[in-house]
Coordinates of N, CA and C in Angstrom, one line a residue:
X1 N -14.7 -10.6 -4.6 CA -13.7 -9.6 -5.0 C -12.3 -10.1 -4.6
X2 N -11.6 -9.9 -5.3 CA -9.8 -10.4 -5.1 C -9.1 -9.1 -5.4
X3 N -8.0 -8.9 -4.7 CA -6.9 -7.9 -4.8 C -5.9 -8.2 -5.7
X4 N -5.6 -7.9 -6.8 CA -4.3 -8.4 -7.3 C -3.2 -7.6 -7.3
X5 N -2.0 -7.5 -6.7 CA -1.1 -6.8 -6.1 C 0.1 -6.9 -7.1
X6 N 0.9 -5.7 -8.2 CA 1.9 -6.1 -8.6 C 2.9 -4.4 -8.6
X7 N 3.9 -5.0 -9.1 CA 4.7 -4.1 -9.3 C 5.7 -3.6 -8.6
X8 N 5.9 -4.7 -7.6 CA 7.3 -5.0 -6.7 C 8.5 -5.3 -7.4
X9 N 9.5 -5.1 -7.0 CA 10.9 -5.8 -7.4 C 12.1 -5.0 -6.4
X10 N 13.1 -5.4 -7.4 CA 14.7 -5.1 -6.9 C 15.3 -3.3 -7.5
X11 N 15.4 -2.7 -6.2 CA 15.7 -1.2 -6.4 C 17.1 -0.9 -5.5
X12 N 17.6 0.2 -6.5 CA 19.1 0.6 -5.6 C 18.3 1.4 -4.4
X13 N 18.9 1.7 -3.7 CA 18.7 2.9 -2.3 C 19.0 4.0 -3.2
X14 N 17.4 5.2 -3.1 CA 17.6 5.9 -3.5 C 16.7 5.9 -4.5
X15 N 16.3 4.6 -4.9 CA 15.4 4.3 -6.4 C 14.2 4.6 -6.0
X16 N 13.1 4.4 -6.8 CA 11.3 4.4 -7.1 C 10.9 3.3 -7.5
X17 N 9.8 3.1 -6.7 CA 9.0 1.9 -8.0 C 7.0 2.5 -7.4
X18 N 6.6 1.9 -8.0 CA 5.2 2.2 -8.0 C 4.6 1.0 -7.9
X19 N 3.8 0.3 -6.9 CA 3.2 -0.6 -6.5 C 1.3 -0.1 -6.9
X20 N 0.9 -1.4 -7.3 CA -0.7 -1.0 -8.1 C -1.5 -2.5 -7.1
X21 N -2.8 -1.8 -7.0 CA -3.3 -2.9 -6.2 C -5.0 -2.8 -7.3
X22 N -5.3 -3.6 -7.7 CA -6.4 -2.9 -8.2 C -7.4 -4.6 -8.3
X23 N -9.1 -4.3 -8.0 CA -9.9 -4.6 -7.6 C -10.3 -6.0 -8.9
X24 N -10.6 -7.2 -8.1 CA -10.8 -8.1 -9.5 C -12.2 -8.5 -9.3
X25 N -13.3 -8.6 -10.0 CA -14.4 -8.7 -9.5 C -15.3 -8.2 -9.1
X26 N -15.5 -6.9 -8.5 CA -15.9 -6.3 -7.7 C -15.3 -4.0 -8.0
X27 N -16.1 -4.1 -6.9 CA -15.2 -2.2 -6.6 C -15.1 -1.5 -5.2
X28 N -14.0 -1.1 -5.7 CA -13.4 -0.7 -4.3 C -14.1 1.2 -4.0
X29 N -15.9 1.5 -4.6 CA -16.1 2.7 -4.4 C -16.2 3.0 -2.9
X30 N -16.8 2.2 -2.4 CA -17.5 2.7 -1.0 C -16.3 2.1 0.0
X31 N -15.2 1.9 -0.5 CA -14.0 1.0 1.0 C -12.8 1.9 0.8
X32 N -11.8 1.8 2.0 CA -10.9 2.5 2.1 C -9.6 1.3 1.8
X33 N -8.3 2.0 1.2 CA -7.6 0.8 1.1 C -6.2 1.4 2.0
X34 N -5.6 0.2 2.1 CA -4.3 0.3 2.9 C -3.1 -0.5 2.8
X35 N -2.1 0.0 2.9 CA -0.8 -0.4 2.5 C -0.3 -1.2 3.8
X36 N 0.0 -2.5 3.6 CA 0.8 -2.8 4.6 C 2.4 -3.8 4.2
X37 N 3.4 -3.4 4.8 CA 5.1 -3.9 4.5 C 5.0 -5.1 5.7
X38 N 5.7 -5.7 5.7 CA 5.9 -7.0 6.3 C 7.3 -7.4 6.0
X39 N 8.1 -6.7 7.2 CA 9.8 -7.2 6.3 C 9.8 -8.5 7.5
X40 N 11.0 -9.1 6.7 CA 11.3 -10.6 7.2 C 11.5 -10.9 8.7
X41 N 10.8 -11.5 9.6 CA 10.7 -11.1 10.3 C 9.8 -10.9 11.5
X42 N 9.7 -10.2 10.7 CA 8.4 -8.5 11.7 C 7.6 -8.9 11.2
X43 N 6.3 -8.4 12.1 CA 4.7 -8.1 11.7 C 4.7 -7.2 10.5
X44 N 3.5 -7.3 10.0 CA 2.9 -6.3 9.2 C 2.7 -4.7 9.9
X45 N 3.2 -3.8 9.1 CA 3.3 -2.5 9.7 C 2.3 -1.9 8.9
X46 N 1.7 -0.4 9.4 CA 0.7 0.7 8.4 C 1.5 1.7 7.7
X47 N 1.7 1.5 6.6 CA 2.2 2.5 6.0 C 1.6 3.9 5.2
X48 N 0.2 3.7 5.1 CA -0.5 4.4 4.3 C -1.8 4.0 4.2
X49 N -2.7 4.6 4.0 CA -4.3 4.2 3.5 C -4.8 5.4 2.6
X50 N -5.8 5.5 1.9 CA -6.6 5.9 1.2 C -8.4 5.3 0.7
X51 N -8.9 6.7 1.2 CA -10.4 6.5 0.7 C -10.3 6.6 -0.7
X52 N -11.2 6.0 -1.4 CA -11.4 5.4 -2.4 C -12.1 6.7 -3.1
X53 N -13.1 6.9 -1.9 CA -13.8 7.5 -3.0 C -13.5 9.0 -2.9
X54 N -13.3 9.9 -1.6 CA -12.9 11.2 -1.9 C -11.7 11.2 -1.5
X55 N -10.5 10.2 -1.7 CA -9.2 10.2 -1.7 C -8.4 11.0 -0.7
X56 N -8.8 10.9 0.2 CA -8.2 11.3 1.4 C -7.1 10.6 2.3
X57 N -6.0 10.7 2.6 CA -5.1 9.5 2.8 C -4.3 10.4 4.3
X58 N -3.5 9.0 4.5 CA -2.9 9.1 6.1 C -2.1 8.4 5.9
X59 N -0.8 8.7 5.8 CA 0.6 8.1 6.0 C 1.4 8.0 7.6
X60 N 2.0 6.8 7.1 CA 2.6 6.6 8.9 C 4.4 7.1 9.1
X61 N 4.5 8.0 10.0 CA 5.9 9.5 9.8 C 6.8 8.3 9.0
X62 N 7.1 7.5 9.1 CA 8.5 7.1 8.4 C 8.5 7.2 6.9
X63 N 6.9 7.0 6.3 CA 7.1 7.3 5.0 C 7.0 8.7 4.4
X64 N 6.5 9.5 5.5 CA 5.6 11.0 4.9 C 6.8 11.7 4.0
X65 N 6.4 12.0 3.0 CA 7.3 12.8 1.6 C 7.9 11.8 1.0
X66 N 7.9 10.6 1.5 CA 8.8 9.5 0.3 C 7.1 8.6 -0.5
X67 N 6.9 8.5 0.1 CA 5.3 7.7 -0.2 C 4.4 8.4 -0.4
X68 N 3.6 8.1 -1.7 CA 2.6 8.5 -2.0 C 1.3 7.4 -2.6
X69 N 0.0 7.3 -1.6 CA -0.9 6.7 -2.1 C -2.6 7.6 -2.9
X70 N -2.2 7.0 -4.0 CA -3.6 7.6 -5.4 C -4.4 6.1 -5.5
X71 N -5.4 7.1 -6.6 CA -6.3 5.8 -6.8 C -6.9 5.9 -8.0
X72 N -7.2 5.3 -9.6 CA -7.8 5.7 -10.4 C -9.4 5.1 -10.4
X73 N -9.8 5.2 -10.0 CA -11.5 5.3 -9.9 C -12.0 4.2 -11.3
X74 N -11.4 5.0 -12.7 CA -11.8 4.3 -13.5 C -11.6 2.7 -13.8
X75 N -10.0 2.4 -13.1 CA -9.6 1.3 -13.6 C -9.7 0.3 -11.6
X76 N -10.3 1.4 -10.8 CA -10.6 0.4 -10.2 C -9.1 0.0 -8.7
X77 N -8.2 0.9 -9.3 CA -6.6 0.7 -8.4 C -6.5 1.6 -7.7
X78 N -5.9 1.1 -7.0 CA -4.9 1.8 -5.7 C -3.2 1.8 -6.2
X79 N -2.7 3.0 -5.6 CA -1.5 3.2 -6.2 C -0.7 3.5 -5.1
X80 N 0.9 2.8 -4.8 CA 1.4 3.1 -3.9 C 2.9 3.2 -4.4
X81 N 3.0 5.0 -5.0 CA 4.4 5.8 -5.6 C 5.6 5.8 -3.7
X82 N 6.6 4.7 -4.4 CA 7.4 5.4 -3.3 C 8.4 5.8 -4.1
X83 N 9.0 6.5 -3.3 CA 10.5 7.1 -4.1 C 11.6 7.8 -2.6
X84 N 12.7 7.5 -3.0 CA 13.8 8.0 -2.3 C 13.7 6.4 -1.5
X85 N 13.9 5.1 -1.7 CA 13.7 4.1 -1.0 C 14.9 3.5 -0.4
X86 N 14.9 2.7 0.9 CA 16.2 2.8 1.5 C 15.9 1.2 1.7
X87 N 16.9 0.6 2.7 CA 17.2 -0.7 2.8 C 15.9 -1.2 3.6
X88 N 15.9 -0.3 4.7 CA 14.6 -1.0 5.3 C 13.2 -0.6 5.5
X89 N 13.3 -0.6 3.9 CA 11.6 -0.2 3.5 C 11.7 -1.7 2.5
X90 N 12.5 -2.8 2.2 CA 12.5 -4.2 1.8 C 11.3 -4.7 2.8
X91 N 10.3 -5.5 2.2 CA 9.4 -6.1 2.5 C 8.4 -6.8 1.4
X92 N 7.7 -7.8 1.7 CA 6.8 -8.4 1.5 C 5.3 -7.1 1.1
X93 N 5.0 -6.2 0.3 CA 4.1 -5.2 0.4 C 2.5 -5.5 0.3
X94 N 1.8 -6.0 1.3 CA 0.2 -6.1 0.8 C -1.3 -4.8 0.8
X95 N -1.9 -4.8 0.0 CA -3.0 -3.9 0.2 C -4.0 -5.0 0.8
X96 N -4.9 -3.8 1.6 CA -6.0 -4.6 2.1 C -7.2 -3.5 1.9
X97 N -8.4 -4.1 2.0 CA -9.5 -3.4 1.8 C -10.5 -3.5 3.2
X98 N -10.6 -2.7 3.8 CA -11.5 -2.1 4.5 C -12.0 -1.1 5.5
X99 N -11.6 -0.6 6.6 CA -12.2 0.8 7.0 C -11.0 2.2 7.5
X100 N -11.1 2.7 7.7 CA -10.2 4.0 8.2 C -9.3 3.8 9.5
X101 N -8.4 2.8 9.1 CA -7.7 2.4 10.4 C -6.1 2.4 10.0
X102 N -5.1 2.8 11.0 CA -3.9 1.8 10.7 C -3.6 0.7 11.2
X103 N -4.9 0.1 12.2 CA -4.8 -1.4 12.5 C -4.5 -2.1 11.5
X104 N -4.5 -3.7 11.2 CA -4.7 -4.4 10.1 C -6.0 -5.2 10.6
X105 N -6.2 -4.9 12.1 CA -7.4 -5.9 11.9 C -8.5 -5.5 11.7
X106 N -8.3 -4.1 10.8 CA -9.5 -3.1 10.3 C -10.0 -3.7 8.9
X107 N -8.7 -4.3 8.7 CA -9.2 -4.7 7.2 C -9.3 -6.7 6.8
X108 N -10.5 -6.7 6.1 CA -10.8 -7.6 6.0 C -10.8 -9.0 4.5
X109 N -10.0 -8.2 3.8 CA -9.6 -8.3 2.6 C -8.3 -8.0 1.9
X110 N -7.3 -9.2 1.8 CA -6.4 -8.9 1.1 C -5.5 -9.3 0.0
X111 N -4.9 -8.9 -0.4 CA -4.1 -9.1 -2.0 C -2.6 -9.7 -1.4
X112 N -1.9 -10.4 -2.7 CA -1.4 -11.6 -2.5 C 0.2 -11.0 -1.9
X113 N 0.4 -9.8 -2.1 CA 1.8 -9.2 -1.9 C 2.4 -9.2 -2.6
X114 N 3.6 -8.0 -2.9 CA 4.7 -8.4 -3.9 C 5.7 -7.6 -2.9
X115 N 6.7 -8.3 -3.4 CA 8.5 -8.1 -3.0 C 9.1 -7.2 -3.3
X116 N 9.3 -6.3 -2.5 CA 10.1 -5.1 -2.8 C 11.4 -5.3 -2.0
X117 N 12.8 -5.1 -2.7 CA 13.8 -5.6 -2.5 C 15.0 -4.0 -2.5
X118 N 15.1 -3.7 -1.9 CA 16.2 -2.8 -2.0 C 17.7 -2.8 -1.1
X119 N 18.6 -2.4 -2.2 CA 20.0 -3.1 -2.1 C 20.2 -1.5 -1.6
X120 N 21.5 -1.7 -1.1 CA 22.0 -0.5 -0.3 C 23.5 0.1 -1.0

């Protein structure tokens, strides 16, 4: 199974974008998935997770009410809506796949990242 991660780019402060992680090979029914930011720099931080299968999620306080993570079942993705986005939410964004943690070293599977860029 491979993660293929897209839907990063360049946003004003203040903008949206929606980040899609969805499963290549495989399915993400029985695993939980998780958002992790990595700005330049810094470690990888927990910004969010979601069960797959009864979609139950846990955000970390700096995103709660700007971030939202979904998942369509059918097509197999993970969805990570942010909105109201500020300078230092810029990072390198990866999903990973595997259990109910905001460790990273909970998860054992991950997708290649995309660039979220926000100008101020």
């Amino acid at each position: 199974v491979q993660l293929i991660v897209s839907g990063g780019g360049l946003v004003q402060a203040g903008g949206s974008l929606r980040l899609s992680c969805a499963a290549s090979g495989g399915t993400f029914s029985r695993t939980t998935m998780g958002w992790f930011p990595q700005a330049p720099g810094k470690e990888r931080e927990f910004v969010g997770v979601i069960t797959f299968g009864a979609g139950w999620t846990d955000y970390a306080d700096s995103v709660k009410g700007r971030f939202t993570i979904s998942r369509d079942i059918a097509k197999n993705t993970v969805f990570l809506e942010m909105n109201n986005l500020k300078p230092a939410d810029t990072a390198v964004y990866y999903c990973a796949a595997g259990g109910w943690s905001r460790s990273e070293s909970h998860y054992n599977l991950w997708g290649q990242g995309t660039q979220v860029t926000v100008s101020s």
